XYZ file of C-alpha atoms in Angstrom:
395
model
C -22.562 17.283 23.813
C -24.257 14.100 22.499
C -23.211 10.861 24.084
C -22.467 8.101 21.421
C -24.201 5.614 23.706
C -27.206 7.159 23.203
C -27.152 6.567 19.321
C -28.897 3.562 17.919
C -26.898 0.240 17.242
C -26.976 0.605 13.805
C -26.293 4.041 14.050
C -22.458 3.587 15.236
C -21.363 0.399 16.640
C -22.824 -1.796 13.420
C -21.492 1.318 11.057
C -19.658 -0.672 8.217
C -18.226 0.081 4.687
C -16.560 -2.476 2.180
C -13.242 -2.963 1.299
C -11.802 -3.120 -2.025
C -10.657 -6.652 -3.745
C -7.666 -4.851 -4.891
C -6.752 -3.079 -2.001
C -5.262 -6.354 -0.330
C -2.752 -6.712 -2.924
C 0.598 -4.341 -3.397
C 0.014 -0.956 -5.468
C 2.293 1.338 -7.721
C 3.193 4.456 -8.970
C 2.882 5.209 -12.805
C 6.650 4.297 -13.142
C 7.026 1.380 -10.935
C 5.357 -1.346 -8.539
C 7.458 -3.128 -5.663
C 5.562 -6.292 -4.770
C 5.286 -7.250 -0.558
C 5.547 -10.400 0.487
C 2.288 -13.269 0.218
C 0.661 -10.987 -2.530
C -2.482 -13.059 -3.445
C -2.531 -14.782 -6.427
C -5.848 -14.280 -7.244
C -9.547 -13.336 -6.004
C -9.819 -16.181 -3.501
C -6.561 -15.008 -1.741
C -8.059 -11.322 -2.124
C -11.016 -12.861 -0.189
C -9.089 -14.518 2.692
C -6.811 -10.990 3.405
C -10.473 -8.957 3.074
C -11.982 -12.027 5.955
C -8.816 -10.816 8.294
C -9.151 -7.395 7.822
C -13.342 -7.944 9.373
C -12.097 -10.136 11.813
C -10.342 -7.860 13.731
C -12.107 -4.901 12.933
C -15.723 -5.948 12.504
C -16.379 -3.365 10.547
C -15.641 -4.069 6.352
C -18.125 -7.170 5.964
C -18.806 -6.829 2.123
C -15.991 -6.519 -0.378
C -16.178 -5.111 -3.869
C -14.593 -6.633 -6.829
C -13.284 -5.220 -10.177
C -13.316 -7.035 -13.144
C -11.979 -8.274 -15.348
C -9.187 -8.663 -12.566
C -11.484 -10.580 -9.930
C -13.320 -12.569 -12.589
C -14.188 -16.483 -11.393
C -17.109 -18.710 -11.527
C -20.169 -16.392 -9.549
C -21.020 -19.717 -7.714
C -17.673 -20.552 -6.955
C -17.090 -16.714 -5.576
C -20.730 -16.576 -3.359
C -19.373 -20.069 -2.017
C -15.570 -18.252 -1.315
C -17.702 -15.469 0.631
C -19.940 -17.327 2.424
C -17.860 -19.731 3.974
C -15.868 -16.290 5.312
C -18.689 -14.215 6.562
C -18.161 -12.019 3.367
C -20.975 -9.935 1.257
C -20.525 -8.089 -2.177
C -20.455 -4.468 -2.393
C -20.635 -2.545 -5.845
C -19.280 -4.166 -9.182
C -16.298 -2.170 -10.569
C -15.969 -2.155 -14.579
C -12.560 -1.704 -15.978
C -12.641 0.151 -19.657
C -9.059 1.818 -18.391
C -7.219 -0.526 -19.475
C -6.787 -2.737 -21.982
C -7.633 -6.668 -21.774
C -5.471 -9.568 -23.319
C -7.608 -10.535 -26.235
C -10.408 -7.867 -26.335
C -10.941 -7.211 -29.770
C -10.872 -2.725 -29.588
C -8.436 -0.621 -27.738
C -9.151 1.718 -24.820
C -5.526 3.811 -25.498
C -8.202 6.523 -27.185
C -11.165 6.144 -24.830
C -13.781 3.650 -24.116
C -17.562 4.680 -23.251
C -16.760 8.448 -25.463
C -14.553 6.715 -27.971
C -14.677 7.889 -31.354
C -15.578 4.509 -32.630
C -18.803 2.922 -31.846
C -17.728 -0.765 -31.860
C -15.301 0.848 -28.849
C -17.762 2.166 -27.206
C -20.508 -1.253 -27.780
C -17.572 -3.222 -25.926
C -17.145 -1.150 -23.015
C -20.743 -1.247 -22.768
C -20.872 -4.430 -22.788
C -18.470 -4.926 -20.636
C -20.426 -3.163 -17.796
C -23.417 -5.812 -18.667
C -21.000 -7.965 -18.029
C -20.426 -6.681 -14.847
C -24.080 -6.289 -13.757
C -24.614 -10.192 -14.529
C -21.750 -10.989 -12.164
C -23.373 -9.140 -9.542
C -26.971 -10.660 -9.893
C -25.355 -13.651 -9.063
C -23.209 -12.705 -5.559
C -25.683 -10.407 -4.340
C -24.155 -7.064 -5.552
C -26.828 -4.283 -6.152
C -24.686 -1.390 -7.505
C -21.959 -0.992 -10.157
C -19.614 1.717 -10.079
C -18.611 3.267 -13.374
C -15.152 5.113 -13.435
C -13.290 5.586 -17.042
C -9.994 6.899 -17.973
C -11.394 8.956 -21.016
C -10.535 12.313 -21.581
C -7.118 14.099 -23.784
C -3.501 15.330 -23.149
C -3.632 17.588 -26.006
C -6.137 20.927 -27.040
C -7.661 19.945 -29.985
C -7.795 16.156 -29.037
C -10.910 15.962 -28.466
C -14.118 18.100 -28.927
C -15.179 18.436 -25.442
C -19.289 18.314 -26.242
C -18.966 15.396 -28.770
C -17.442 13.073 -26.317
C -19.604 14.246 -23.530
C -22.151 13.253 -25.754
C -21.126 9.669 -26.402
C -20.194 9.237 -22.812
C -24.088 9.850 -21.856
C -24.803 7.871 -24.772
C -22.845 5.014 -23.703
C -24.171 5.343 -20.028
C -27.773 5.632 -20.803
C -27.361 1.865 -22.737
C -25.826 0.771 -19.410
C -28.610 2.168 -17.398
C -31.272 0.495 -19.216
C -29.860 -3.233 -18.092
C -29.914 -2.443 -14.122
C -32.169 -4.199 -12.596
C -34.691 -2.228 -10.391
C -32.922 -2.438 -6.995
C -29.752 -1.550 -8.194
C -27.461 1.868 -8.370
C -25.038 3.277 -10.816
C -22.375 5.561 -9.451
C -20.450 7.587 -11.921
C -17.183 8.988 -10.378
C -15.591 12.270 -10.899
C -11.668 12.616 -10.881
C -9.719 15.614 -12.080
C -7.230 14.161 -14.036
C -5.180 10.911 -14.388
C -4.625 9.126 -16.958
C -5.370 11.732 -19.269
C -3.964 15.796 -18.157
C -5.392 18.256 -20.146
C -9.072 16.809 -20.187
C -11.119 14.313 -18.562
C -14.744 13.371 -19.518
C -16.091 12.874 -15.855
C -14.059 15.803 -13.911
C -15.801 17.760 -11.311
C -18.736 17.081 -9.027
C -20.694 19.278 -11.171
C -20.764 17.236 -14.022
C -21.208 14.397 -12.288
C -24.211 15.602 -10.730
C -25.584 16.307 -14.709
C -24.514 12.735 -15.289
C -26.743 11.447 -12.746
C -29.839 13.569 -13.269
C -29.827 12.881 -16.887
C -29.387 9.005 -16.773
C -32.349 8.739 -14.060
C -33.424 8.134 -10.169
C -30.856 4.846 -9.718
C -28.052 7.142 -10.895
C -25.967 8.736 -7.812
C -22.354 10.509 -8.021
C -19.548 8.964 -6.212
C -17.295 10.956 -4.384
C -13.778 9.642 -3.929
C -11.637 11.980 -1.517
C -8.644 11.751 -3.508
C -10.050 13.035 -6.598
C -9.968 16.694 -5.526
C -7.489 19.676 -6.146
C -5.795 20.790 -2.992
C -7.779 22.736 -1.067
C -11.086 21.758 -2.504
C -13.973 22.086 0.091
C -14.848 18.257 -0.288
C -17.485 18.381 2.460
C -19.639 21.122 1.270
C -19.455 18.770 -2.105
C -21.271 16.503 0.249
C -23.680 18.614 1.356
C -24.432 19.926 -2.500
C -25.276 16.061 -3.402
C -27.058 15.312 -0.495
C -28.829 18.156 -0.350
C -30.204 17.256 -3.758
C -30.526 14.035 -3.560
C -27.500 12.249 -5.856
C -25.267 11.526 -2.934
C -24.505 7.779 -3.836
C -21.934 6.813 -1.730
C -17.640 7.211 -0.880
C -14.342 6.054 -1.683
C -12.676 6.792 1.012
C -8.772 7.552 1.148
C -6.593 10.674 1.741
C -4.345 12.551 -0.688
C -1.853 15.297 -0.695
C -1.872 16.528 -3.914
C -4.884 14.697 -5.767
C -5.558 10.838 -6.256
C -2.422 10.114 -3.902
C -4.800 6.613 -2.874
C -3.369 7.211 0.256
C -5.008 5.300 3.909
C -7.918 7.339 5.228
C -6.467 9.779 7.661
C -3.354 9.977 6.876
C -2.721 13.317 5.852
C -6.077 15.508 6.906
C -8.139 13.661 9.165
C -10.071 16.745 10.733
C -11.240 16.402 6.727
C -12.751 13.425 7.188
C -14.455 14.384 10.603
C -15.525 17.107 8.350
C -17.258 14.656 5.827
C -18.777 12.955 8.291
C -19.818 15.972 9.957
C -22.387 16.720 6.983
C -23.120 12.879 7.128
C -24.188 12.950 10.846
C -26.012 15.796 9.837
C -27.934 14.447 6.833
C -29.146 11.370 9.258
C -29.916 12.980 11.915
C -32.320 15.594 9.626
C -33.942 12.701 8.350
C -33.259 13.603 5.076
C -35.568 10.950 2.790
C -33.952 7.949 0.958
C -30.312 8.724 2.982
C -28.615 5.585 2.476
C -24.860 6.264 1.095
C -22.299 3.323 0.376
C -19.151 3.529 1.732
C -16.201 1.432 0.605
C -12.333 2.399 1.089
C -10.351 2.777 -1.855
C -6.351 2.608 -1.371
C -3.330 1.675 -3.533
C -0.730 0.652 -0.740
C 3.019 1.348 -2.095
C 5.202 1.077 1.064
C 2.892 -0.820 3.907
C 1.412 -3.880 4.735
C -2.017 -3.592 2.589
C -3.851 -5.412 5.811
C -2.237 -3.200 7.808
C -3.303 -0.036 5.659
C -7.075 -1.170 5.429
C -7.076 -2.139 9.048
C -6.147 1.326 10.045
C -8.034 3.065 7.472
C -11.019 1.259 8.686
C -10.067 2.337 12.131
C -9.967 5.834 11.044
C -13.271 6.074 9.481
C -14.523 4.567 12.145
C -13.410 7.747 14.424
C -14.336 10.058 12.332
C -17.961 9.187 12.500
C -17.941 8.581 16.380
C -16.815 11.951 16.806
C -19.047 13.597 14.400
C -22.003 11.527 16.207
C -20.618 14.276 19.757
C -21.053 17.119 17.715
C -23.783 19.220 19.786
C -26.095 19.819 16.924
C -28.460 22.080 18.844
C -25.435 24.378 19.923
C -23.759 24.792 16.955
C -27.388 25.157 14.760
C -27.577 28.434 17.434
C -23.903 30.062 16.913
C -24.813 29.826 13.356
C -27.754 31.273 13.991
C -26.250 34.394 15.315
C -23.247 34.145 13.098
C -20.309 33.442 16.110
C -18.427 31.782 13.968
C -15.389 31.426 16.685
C -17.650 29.280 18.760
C -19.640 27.456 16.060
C -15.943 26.372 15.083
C -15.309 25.446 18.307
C -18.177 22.929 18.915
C -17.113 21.544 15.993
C -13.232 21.095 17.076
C -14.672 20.270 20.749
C -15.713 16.770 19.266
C -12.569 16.280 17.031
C -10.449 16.528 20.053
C -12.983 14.063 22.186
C -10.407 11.175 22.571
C -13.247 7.928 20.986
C -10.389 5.099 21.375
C -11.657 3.168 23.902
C -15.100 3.688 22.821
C -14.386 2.285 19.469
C -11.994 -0.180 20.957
C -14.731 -1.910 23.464
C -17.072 -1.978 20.077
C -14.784 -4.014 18.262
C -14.166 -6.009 21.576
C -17.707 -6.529 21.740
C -18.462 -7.690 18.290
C -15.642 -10.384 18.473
C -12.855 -8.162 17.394
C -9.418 -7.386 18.409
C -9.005 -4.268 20.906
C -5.696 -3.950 18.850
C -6.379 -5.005 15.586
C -2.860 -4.000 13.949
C -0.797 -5.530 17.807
C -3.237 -8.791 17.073
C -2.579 -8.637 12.679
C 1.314 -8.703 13.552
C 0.750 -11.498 16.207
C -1.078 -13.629 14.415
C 1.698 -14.002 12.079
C -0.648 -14.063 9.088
C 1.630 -12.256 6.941
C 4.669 -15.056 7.393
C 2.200 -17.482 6.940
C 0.864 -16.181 3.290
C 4.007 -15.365 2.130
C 5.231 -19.319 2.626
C 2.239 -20.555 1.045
C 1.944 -17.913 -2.043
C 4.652 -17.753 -4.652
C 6.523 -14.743 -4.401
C 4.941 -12.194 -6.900
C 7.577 -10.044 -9.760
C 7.950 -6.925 -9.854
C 5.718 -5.129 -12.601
C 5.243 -2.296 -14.091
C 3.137 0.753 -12.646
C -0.695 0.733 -11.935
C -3.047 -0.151 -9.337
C -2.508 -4.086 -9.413
């Protein structure tokens, strides 16, 4: 079996991924949202909960904002993250929902929409985005959009498809030359009967049509039950358009759930063909990783904290998979031991190994026992106003 400590630096104990700006606040269902105590008020609060979070965990140094809902002077954010250790991950566009004041609706669609001056403001929108980004250090944008129908006959499936590309390829043009686009796939929500980015298969057209800085994102959520998510992986990396994660866990599809929670051999799994990838040397392997999470009933800090915990694990133990043993029962097709190897470093018990990282990079052993005794939580909630209850959605 390979020993961890034998891995590189930044191989494992320097592994990191970004969290999301909205992650830190309270989420909802489609019907209703239940606000927790000290919800921040904005994206400099955001920014304080994200600086806890990689404090204790050392481990989510970069956030990544959405806007319109993060928007703020770029100076005035850069400032915010440098004075709290903080980088910028990928820019996230929002043409799912409308904005007070924008002049076109999204109810119909935004980068496929039927109407062009639709589709020129959602574009827009993204250039928006990729201006923000120039100036706090971002290099990617992630593209997700709610576009799709609830009824046959909507929509004509090629037509939209169409303006979709159409709409992307403008948005491709205006990235600079050391950034990414990641398109993301997602079965359905908001729209049931048809959605214009659904599978990993058209997602994979998307980004070999629109270029070499387009890559598919792949959010773990996103996938029927029962999907083979990691052999997904493999597919994209094995053909270069792996761009990067949103990591979560789901029961029945886009439950935003933490990382872990309800299949975390899955995610050893993942990580299993990510190990793998690295240690082939496959060329240009440099995925993002950023959690994605809509917390409902728990402590958002608490949630990231543990989800970062969690992916953290899962790549430890897929670093002690014995590549050289399990490359030879596949060779001769034992597939009782070649499963084996694999479960062999699932069950490998990485705790204190991940624990005495932290430890080591001036985190908490206990990140969660130190969160609850730090009494951050109290103390937010007595200096934020206490947030009202909404309606459903993300934020």
């Amino acid at each position: 079996m390979t020993s961890i400590s034998k891995q590189s630096p930044a191989t494992w104990r320097s592994f990191s991924f970004a969290v999301p700006s909205w992650g830190v606040g309270t989420g909802g269902t489609r019907f209703a949202r239940f606000p927790g105590t000290g919800e921040p008020r904005g994206i400099f609060d955001k920014l304080d909960d994200c600086a806890v979070i990689n404090q204790l965990t050392r481990a989510t140094p970069n956030v990544s904002l959405h806007i319109p809902w993060d928007k703020a002077d770029a100076r005035e954010l850069k400032a915010k993250g440098d004075a709290l250790g903080l980088g910028f991950d990928a820019m996230n566009s929002n043409t799912f929902s409308d904005t007070p004041g924008q002049a076109h609706s999204y109810k119909y669609g935004s980068l496929s929409h039927t109407d062009a001056a639709t589709r020129a403001q959602a574009v827009e929108h993204n250039l928006e985005c990729i201006e923000i980004g120039k100036a706090i250090g971002s290099k990617a944008l992630t593209v997700w959009i709610g576009d799709g129908s609830n009824f046959p006959g909507q929509s004509n499936f090629t037509k939209a498809f169409e303006r979709y590309l159409a709409s992307m390829a403008d948005i491709y043009k205006a990235l600079p030359d050391d950034w990414k686009l990641y398109s993301e796939h997602k079965m359905y929500e908001p729209a049931f009967y048809s959605t214009i980015v659904q599978d990993w298969g058209t997602n994979y057209l998307i980004a070999q049509t629109l270029g070499p800085k387009a890559y598919c994102l792949v959010d773990l959520g996103h996938h029927a039950p029962n999907t083979n998510i990691e052999m997904i992986v493999a597919r994209l990396i094995q053909f270069g358009k792996l761009g990067g994660f949103h990591f979560n866990d789901s029961k029945y599809g886009d439950d935003d759930l933490d990382a872990g929670a309800i299949d975390p051999y899955r995610l050893f799994l993942v990580f299993n063909e990510l190990v793998d990838a690295e240690q082939r040397g496959v060329n240009d392997f440099n995925p993002a990783h950023m959690i994605d999470q809509s917390h409902n009933v728990t402590d958002p800090i608490e949630s990231l904290i543990n989800s970062a915990n969690e992916i953290r694990r899962a790549y430890a133990q897929a670093l002690l998979v014995d590549r050289k043993a399990l490359e030879g029962y596949q060779q001769d097709n034992d597939a009782l031991m070649a499963s084996e190897t694999l479960k062999r470093a699932y069950r490998a018990d990485v705790e204190p190994i991940l624990a005495e990282a932290r430890r080591r990079a001036g985190g908490a052993i206990d990140p969660i026992a130190a969160y609850r005794a730090s009494g951050y939580r109290r103390q937010v909630a007595a200096e934020r106003p206490a947030s009202v209850a909404g309606g459903g959605g993300i934020i």
